[in-house]
Coordinates of C-alpha atoms and ligand atoms in Angstrom, one line a residue:
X6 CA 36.0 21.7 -12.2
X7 CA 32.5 20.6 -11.0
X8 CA 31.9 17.2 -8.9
X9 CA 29.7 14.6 -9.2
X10 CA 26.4 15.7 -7.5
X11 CA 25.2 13.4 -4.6
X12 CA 21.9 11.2 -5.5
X13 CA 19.4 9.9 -3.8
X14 CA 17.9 6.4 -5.0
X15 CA 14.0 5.6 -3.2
X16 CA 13.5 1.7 -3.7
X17 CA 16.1 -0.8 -3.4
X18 CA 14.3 -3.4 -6.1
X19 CA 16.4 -4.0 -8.9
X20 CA 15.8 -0.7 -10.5
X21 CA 17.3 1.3 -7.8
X22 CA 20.3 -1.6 -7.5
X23 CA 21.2 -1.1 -10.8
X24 CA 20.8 2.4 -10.9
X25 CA 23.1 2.1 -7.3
X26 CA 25.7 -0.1 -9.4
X27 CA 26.3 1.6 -12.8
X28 CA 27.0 5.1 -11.1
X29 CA 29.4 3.7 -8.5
X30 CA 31.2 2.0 -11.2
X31 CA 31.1 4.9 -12.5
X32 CA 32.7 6.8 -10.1
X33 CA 30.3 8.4 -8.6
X34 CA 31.1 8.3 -4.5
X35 CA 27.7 10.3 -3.1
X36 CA 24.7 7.7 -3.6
X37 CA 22.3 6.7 -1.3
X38 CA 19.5 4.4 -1.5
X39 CA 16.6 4.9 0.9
X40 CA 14.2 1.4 1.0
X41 CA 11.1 1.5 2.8
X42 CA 11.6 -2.5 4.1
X43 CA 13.9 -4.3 5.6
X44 CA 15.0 -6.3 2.3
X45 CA 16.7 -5.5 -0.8
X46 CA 14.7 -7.0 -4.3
X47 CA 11.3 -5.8 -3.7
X48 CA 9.3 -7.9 -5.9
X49 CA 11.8 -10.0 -6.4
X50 CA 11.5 -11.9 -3.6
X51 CA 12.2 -15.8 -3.4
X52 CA 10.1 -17.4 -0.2
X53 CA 10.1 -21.3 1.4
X54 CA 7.2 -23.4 1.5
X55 CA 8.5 -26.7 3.9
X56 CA 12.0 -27.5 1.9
X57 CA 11.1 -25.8 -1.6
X58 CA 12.4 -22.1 -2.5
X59 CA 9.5 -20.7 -4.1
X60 CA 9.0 -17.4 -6.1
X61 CA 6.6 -15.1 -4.0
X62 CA 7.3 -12.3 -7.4
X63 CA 8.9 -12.6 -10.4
X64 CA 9.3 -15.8 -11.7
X65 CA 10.9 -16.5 -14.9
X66 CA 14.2 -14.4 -17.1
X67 CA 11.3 -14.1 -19.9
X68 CA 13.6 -14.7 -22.9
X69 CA 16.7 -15.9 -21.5
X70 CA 18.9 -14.5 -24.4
X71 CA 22.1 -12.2 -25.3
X72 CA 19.9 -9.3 -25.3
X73 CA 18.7 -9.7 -22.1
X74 CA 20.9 -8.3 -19.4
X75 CA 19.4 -10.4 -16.4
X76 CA 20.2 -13.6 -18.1
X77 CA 23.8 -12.3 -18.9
X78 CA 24.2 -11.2 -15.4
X79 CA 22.9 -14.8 -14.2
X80 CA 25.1 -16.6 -16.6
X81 CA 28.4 -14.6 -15.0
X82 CA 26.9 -15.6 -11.6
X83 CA 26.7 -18.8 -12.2
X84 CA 23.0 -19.4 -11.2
X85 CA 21.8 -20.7 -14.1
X86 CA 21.2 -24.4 -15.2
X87 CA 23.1 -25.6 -17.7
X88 CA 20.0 -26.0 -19.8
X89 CA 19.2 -22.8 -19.9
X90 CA 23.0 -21.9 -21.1
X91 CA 22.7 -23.7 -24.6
X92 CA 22.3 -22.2 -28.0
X93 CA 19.5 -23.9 -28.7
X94 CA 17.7 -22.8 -25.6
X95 CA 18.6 -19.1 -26.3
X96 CA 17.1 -19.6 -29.7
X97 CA 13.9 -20.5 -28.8
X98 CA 11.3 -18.4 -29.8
X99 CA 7.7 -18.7 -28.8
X100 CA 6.7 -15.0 -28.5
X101 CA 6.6 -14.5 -24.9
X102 CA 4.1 -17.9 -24.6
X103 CA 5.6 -20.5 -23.8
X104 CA 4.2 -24.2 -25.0
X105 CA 3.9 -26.1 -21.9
X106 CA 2.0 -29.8 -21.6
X107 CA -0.9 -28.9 -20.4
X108 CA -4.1 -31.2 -18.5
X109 CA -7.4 -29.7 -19.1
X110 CA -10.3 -30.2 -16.3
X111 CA -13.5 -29.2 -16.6
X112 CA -16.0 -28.0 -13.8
X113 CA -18.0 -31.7 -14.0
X114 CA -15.3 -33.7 -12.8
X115 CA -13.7 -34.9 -16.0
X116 CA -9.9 -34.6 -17.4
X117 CA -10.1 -33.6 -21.0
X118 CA -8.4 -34.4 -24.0
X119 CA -6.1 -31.8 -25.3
X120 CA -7.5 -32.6 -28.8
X121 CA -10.4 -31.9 -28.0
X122 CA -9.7 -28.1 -26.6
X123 CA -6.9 -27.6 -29.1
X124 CA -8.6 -25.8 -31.6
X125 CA -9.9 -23.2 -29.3
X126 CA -6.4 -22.9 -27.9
X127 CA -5.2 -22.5 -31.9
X128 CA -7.8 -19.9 -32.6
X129 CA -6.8 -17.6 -29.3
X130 CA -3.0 -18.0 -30.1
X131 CA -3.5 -17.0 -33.6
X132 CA -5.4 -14.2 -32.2
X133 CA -2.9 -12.5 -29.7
X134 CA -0.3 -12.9 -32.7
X135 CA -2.9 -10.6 -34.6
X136 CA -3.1 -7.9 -31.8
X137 CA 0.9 -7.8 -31.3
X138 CA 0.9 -6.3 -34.9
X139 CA -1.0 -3.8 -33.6
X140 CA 0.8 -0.3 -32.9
X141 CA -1.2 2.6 -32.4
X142 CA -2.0 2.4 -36.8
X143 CA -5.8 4.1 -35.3
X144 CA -8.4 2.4 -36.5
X145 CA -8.8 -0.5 -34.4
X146 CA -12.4 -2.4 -34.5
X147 CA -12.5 -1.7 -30.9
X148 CA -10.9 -0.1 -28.2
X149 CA -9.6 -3.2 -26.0
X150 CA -8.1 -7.0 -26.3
X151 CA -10.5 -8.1 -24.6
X152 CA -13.1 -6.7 -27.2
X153 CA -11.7 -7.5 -29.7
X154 CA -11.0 -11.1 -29.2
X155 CA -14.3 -11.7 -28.4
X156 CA -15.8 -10.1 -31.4
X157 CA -13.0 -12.1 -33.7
X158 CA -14.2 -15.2 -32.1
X159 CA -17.8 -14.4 -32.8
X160 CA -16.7 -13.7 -36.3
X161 CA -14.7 -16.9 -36.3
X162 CA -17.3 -19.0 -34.6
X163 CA -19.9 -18.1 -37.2
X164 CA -17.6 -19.2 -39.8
X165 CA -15.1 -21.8 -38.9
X166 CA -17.0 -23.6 -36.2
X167 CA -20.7 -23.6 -38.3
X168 CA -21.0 -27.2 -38.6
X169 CA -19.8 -28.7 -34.6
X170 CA -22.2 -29.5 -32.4
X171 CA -23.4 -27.1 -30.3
X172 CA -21.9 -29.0 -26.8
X173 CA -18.0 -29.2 -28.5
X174 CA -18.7 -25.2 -29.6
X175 CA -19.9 -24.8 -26.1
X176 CA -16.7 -26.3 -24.9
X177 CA -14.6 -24.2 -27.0
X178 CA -15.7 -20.8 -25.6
X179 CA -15.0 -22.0 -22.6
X180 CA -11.8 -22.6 -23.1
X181 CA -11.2 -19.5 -24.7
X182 CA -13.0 -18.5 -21.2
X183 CA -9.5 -19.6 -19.3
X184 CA -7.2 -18.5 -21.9
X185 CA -8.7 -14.8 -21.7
X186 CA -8.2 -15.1 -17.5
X187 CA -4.2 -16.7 -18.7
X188 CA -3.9 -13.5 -20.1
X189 CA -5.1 -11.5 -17.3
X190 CA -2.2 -13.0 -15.5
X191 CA -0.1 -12.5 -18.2
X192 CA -0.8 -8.9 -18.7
X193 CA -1.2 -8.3 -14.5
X194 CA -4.8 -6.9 -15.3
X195 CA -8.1 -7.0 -13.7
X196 CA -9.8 -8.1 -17.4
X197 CA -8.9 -7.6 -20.6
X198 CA -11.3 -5.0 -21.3
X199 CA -9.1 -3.0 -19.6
X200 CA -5.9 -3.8 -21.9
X201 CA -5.7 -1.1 -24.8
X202 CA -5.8 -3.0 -28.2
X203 CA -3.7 -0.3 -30.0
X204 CA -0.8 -0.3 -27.7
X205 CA -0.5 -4.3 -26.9
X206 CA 2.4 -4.8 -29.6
X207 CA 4.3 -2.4 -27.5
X208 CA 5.3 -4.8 -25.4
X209 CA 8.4 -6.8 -26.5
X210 CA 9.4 -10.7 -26.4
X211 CA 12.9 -11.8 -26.7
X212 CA 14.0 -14.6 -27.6
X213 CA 14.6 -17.9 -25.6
X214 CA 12.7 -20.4 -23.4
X215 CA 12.2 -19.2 -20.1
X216 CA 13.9 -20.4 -17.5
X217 CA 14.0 -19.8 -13.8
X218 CA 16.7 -19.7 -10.9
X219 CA 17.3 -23.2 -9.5
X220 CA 18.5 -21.5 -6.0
X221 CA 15.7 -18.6 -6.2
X222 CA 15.5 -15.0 -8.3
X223 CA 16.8 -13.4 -4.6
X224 CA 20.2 -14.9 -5.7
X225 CA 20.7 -12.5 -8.1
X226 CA 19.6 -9.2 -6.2
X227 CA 22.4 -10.9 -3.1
X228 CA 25.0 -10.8 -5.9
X229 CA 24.5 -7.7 -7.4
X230 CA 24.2 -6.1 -3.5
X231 CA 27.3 -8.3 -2.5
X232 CA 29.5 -5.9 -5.3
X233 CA 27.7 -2.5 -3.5
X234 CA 29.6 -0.8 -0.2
X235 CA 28.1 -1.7 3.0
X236 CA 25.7 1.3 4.3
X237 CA 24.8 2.3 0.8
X238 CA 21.1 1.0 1.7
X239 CA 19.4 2.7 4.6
X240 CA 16.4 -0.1 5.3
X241 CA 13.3 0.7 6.7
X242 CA 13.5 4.1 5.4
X243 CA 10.1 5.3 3.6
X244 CA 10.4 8.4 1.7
X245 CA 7.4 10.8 2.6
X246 CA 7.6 13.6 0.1
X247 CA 10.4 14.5 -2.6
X248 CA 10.9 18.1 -2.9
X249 CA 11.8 19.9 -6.1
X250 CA 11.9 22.9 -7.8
X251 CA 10.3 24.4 -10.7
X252 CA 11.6 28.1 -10.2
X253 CA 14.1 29.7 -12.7
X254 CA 17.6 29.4 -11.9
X255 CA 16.9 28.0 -8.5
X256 CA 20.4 27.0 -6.7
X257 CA 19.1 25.1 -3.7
X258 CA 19.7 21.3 -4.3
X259 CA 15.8 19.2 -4.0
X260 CA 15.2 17.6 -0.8
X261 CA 14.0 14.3 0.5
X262 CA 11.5 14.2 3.5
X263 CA 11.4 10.6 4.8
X264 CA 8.6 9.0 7.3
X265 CA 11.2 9.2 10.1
X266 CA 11.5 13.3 9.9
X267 CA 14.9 12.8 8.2
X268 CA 15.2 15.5 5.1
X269 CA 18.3 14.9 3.0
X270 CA 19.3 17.9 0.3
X271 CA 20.0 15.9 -3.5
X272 CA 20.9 17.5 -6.7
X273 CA 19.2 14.1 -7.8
X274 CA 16.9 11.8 -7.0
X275 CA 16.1 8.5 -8.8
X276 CA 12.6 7.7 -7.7
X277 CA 12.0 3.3 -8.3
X278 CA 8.9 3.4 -6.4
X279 CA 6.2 1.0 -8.0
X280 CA 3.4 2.5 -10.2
X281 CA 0.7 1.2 -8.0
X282 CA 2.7 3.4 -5.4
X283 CA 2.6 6.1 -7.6
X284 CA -1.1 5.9 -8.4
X285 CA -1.9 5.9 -4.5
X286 CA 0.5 8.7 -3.3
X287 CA 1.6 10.6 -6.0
X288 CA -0.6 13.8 -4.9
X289 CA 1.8 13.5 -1.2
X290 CA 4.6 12.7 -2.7
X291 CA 6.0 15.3 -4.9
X292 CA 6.3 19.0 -4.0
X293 CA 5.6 20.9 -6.0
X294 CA 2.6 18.2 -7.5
X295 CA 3.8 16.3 -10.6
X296 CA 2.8 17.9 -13.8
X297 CA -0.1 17.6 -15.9
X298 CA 1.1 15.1 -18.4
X299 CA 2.7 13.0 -15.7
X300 CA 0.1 12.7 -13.3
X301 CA -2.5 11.8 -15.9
X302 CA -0.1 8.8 -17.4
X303 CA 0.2 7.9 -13.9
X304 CA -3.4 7.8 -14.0
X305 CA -3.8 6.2 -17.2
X306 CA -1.6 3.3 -17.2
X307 CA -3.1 0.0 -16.1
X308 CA -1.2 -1.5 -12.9
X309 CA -3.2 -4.6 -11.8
X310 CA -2.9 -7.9 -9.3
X311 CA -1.2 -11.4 -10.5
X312 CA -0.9 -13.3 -7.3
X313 CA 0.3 -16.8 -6.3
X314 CA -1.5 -19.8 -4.8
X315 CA 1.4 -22.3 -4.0
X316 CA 0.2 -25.8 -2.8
X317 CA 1.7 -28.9 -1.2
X318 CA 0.5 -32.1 -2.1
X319 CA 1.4 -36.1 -1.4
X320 CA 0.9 -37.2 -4.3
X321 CA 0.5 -35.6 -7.5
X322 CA -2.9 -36.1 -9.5
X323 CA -1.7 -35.0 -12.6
X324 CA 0.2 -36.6 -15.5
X325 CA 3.9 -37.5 -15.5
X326 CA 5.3 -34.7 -18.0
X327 CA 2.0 -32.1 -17.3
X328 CA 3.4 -28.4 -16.9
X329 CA 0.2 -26.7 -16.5
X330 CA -3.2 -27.7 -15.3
X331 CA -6.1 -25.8 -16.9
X332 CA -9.6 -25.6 -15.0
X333 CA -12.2 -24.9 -17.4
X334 CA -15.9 -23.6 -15.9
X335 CA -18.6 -25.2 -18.0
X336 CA -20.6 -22.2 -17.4
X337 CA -18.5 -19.8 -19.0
X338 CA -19.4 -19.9 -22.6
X339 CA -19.9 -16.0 -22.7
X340 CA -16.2 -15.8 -22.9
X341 CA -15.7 -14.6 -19.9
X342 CA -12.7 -13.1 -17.8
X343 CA -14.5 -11.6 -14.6
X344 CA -16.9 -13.4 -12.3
X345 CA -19.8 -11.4 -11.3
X346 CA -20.1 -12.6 -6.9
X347 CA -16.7 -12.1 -5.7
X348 CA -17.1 -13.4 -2.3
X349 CA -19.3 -16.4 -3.6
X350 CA -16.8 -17.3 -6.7
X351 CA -13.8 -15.7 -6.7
X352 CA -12.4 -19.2 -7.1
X353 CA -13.7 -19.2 -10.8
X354 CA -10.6 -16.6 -11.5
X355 CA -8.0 -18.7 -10.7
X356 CA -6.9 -20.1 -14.1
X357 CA -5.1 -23.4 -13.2
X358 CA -2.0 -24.2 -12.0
X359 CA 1.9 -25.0 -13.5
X360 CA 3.9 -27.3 -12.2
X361 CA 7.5 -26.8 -10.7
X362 CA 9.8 -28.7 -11.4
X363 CA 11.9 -31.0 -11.3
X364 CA 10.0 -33.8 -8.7
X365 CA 13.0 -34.1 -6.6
X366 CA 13.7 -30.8 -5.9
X367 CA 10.1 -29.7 -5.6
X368 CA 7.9 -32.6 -4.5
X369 CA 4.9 -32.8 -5.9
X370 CA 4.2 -28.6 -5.5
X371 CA 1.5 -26.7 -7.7
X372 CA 1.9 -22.8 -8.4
X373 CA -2.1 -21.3 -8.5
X374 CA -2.7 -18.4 -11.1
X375 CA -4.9 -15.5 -10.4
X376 CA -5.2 -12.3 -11.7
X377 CA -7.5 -9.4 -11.3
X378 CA -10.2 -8.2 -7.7
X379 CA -10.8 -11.6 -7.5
X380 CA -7.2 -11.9 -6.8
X381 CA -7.4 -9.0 -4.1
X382 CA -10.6 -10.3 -2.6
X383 CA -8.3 -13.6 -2.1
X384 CA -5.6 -11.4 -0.5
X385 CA -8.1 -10.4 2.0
X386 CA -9.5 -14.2 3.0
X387 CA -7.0 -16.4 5.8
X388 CA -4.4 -18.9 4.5
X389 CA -7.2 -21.6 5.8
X390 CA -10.4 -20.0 4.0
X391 CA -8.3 -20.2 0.8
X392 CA -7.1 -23.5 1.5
X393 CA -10.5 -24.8 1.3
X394 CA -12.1 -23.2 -1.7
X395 CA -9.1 -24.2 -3.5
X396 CA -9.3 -27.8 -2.4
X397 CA -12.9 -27.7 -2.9
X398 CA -12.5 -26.7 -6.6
X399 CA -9.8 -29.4 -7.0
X400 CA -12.0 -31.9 -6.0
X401 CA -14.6 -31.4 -7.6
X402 CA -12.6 -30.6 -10.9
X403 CA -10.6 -34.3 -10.5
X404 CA -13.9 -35.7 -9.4
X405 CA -11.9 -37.0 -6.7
X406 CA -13.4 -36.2 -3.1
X407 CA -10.6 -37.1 -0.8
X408 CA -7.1 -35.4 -2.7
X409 CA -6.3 -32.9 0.1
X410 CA -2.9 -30.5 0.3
X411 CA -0.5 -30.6 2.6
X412 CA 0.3 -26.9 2.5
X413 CA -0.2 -23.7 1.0
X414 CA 1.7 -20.4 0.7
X415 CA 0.2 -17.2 -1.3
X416 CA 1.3 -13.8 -2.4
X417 CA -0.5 -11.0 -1.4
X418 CA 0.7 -8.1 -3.8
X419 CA -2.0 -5.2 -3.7
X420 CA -2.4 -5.4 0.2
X421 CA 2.0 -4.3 0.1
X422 CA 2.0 -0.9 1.1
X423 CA 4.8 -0.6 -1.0
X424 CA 3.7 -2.1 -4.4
X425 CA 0.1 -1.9 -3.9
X426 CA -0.5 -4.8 -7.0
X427 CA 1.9 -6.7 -9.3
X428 CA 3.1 -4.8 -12.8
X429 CA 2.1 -2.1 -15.4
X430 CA 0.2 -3.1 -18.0
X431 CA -0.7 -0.7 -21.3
X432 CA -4.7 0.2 -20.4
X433 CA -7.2 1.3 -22.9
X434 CA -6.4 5.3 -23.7
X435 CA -2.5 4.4 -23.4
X436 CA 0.6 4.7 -26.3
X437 CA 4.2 4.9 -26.6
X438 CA 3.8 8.4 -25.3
X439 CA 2.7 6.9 -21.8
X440 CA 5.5 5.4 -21.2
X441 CA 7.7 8.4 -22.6
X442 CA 5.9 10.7 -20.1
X443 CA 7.2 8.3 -17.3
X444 CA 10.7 7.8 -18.1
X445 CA 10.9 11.9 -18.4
X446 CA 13.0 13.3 -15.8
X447 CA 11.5 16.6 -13.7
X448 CA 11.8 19.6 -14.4
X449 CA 10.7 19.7 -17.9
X450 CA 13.9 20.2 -20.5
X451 CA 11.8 23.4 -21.6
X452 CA 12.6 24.5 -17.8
X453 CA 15.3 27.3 -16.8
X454 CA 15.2 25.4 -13.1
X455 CA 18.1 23.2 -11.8
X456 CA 17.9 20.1 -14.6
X457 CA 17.6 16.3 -13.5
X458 CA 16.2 16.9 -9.7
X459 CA 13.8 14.0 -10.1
X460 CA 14.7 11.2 -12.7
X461 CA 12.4 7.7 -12.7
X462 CA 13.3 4.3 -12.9
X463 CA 11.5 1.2 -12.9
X464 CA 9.6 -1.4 -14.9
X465 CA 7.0 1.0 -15.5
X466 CA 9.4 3.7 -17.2
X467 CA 10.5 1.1 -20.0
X468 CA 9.0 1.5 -23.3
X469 CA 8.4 -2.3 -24.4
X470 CA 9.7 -4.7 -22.0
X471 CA 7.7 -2.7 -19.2
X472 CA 6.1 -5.3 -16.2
X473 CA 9.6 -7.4 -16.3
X474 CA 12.9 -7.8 -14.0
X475 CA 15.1 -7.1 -17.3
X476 CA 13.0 -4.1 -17.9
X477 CA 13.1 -2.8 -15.1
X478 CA 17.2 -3.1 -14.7
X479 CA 17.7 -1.1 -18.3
X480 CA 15.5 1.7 -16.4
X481 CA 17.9 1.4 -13.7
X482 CA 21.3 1.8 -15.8
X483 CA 19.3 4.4 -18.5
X484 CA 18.8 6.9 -15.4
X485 CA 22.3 6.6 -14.2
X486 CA 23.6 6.8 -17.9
X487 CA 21.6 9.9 -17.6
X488 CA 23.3 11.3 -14.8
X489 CA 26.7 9.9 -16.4
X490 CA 26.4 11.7 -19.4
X491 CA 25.4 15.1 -17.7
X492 CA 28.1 15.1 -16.1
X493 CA 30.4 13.9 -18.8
X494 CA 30.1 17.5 -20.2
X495 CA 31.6 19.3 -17.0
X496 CA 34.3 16.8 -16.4
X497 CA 35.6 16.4 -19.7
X498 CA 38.0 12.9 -19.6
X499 CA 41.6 14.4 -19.4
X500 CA 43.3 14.3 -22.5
X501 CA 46.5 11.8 -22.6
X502 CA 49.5 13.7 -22.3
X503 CA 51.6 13.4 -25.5
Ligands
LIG28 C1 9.9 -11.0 -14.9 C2 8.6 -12.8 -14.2 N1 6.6 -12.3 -12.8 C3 5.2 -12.1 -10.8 C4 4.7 -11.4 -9.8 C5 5.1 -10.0 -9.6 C6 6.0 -9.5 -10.5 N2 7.4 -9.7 -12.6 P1 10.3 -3.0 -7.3 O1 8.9 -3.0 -6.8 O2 11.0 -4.3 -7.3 O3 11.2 -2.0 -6.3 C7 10.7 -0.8 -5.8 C8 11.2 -0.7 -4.4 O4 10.7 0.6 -3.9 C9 10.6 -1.7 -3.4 O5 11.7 -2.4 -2.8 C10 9.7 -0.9 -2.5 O6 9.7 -1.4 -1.2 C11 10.4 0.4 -2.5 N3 9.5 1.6 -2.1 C12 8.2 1.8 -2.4 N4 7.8 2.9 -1.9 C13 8.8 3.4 -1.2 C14 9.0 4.6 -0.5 N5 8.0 5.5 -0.3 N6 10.2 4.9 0.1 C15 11.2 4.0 -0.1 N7 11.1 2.9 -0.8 C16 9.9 2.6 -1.4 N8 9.1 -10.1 -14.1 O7 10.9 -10.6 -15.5 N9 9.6 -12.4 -14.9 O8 8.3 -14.1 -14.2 C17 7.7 -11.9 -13.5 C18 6.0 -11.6 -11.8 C19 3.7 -12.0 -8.9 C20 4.6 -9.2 -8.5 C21 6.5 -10.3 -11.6 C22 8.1 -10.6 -13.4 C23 7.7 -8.3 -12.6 C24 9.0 -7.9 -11.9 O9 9.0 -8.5 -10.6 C25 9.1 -6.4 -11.8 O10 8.9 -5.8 -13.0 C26 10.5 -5.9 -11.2 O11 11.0 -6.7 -10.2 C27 10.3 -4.5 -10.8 O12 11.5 -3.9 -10.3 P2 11.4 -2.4 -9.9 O13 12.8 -2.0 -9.4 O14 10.9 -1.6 -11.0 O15 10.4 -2.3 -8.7 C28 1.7 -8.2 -24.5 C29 2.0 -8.0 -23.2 C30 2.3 -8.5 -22.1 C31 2.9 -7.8 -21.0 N10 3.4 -8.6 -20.0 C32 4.1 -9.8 -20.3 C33 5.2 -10.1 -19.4 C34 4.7 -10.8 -18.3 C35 5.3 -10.2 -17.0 N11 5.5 -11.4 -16.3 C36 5.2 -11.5 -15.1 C37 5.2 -12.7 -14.6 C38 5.6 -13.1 -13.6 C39 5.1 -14.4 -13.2

């Protein structure tokens, strides 16, 4: 009777966990996961900033739900307020946007009223519903979100806005200014000119508010690793090259080279790595090269920069129940989501900030938004230079010269090695098929070679709820089901003895 194979897992982020988990449970015995750091989560990854855990990745279980497996995982944990437990929480559905209480300042110093920018914020919403309908029908007025929205808004502006004054309509496409860098966040992308229309409603929402770890997103990857056998993970362990085989009936198991010299022989190997990774090494990391199809998905896909800007203050200068704080550039009525000096104002990217909560456990602490090569130029400045252009924006947004934070703390996601920006995003050019071509193990099924060498996991591999934590766990249990199930058919469950 044949044996399990042994496997080889590259990335211990919660793809490669959960890939780790269901085979063990499984009874598989030879797994091995080989991380390139010294921690387990990659970008999950829950930082300090004085007394406050703060998320450096992923922050929220988007649609904390049944369906999703990382809130059903957090409930049996017990990390979870009770909040986020209740029916009525789970049945929230908002679409993947939540409505938070926003404050709205502008560039001249004033707090708005959210009247006053609501129906720009009405028209955008109702816009973004309209593209999520979208699903490859061909045909689209244009080829990109970010085209589209501003040519609906033209359309809209001549028609629904005629009769407003020119400063209020002025207002309004600068608010839809901010809402088109939201979404850049959102969507992890540089602009949305580079989001494919066609493909957006790919994506999939659950339901349920969102809700986020009281004790930090890390407490779920320690669990999870706490139920895995010690040694399982070797850390610090970059995988150089993964060998395969495309040749006919070829016996020899694939092999994989690490950094340190170190080959190890694998009948499979469950590569996690991120897609920015993949976009930056793919041509050194696969022997033989990756074929066609893959390599030019790879290339296709969109795999941008959302980074964090946490900050510290005394006191805050924002309303009681506020969630999110808008800056809105009085200069950007072109609709704008990319700012054309990057080292003079790559300040003008950062959308705003939301607000953590609850007081007592946070202070009064501030979580920056900003998306995009304004976000990588950030990366690149000191902790101090983007201390002061963010205070400086601050204070001249409140009008107030002397509000000054205590601290700040940022991510830095495209200068990792390891991640090389934040999460996949459907580009112009891209379909279903993109994300099919991923998922699909090496070699081909059409190949006579040994089958399932090289299988991929990872948020990038899921068809619609790619660029999440839940995503990217179903990738991780779909590639050992794989395994599972292949080798189902050699060991047939013995029958019960009558
Ligand atoms: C979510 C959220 N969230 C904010 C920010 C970021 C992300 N996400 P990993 O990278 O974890 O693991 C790979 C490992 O491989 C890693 O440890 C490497 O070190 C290792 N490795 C690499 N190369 C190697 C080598 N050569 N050898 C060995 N090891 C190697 N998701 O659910 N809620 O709030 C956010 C957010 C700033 C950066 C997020 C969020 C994304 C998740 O963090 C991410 O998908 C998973 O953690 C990835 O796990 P993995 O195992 O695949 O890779 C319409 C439309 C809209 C579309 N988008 C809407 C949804 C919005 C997404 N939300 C994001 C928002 C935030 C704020």
């Amino acid at each position: 009777m044949a044996t399990n194979g042994n496997i080889v897992i590259i990335g211990c982020g919660i793809s490669g966990i959960a890939a780790a988990h269901k085979l063990l449970k499984n009874g598989f015995r030879n797994v091995k996961v080989l991380e390139a750091t010294a921690r387990s989560g990659g970008r999950i990854k829950t930082g300090r900033l004085g007394d406050a855990l703060v998320e450096i990745g992923a922050n929220w279980i988007h649609g904390p739900s049944e369906e999703n497996p990382v809130f059903c995982l957090a409930r049996q944990y017990e990390l979870l307020e009770p909040k986020a437990l209740t029916p009525e929480n789970q049945a929230i559905d908002v679409g993947g946007h939540p409505h938070w209480i926003p404050n709205f300042f502008s560039s001249s110093g004033q707090k708005l009223n959210t009247e006053d920018v609501f129906p720009a914020q009405e028209v955008f919403a109702e816009l973004l519903d309209e593209i999520s309908e979208f699903q490859n029908q061909k045909g689209e007025p244009c080829a990109s979100v970010g085209e589209f929205i501003r040519l609906k808004v033209k359309e809209g502006e001549a028609e629904k806005w005629k009769y407003i004054d020119p400063a209020t309509r002025s207002l309004y496409l600068c608010v839809i200014s901010n809402m088109l860098k939201v979404e850049c966040c959102v969507n992890g992308a540089h602009s949305l000119d580079e989001v494919g229309l066609g493909a957006y409603g790919q994506y999939k929402t659950l339901p349920g508010q969102d809700c986020t770890f009281p004790d930090g997103f890390e407490g779920l990857v320690k669990n999870l690793m706490s139920e895995l056998p010690d040694g399982l993970v070797t850390y610090n362990c970059p995988v150089r090259c993964v060998h395969w085989s495309d040749a006919e009936k070829n016996k020899t198991s694939a092999v994989v080279e690490c950094e340190n010299g170190e080959r190890i022989p694998a009948d499979h190997i469950i590569v996690t790595v991120p897609l920015g990774y993949l976009k930056r090494h793919h041509s050194t990391l696969f022997r033989p090269p990756l074929p066609l199809h893959k390599l030019h998905t790879i290339q296709r896909l969109g795999f941008g920069t959302n980074n964090k800007i946490f900050v510290e203050f005394d006191a805050p200068w924002w309303d009681a129940d506020c969630e999110v704080i808008h800056l809105i550039w009085e200069d950007e009525d072109a609709m704008v989501d990319q700012v054309p000096d990057l080292q003079r104002s790559w300040i003008k990217k950062l959308i705003g900030f939301t607000v953590l909560k609850p007081t007592e456990r946070y202070g009064h602490l501030l979580c920056g938004w900003i998306a995009g090569h304004e976000s990588e130029y950030m990366e690149t400045l000191s902790e101090l230079e983007v201390m002061r252009d963010v205070t400086q924006v601050i204070r001249r947004f409140t009008g107030n010269p002397t509000i000054t934070p205590q601290r700040i703390l940022r991510s830095q996601w495209f200068h990792d090695p390891w991640t090389c920006g934040s999460y996949t995003h459907l580009a112009t050019g891209c379909s279903e098929q993109d994300l099919e071509n991923m998922m699909e193990p090496l070699p081909s099924k059409k190949s006579k070679a040994q089958p399932l060498q090289v299988l991929f996991a990872g948020e990038a591999t899921h068809h619609c709820f790619f660029s999440t934590v839940h995503g990217a766990l179903l990738t991780g249990w779909r590639e050992a089901d794989r395994l599972i199930s292949h080798y189902s058919s050699f060991n047939p469950p013995e029958l019960p003895k009558s």
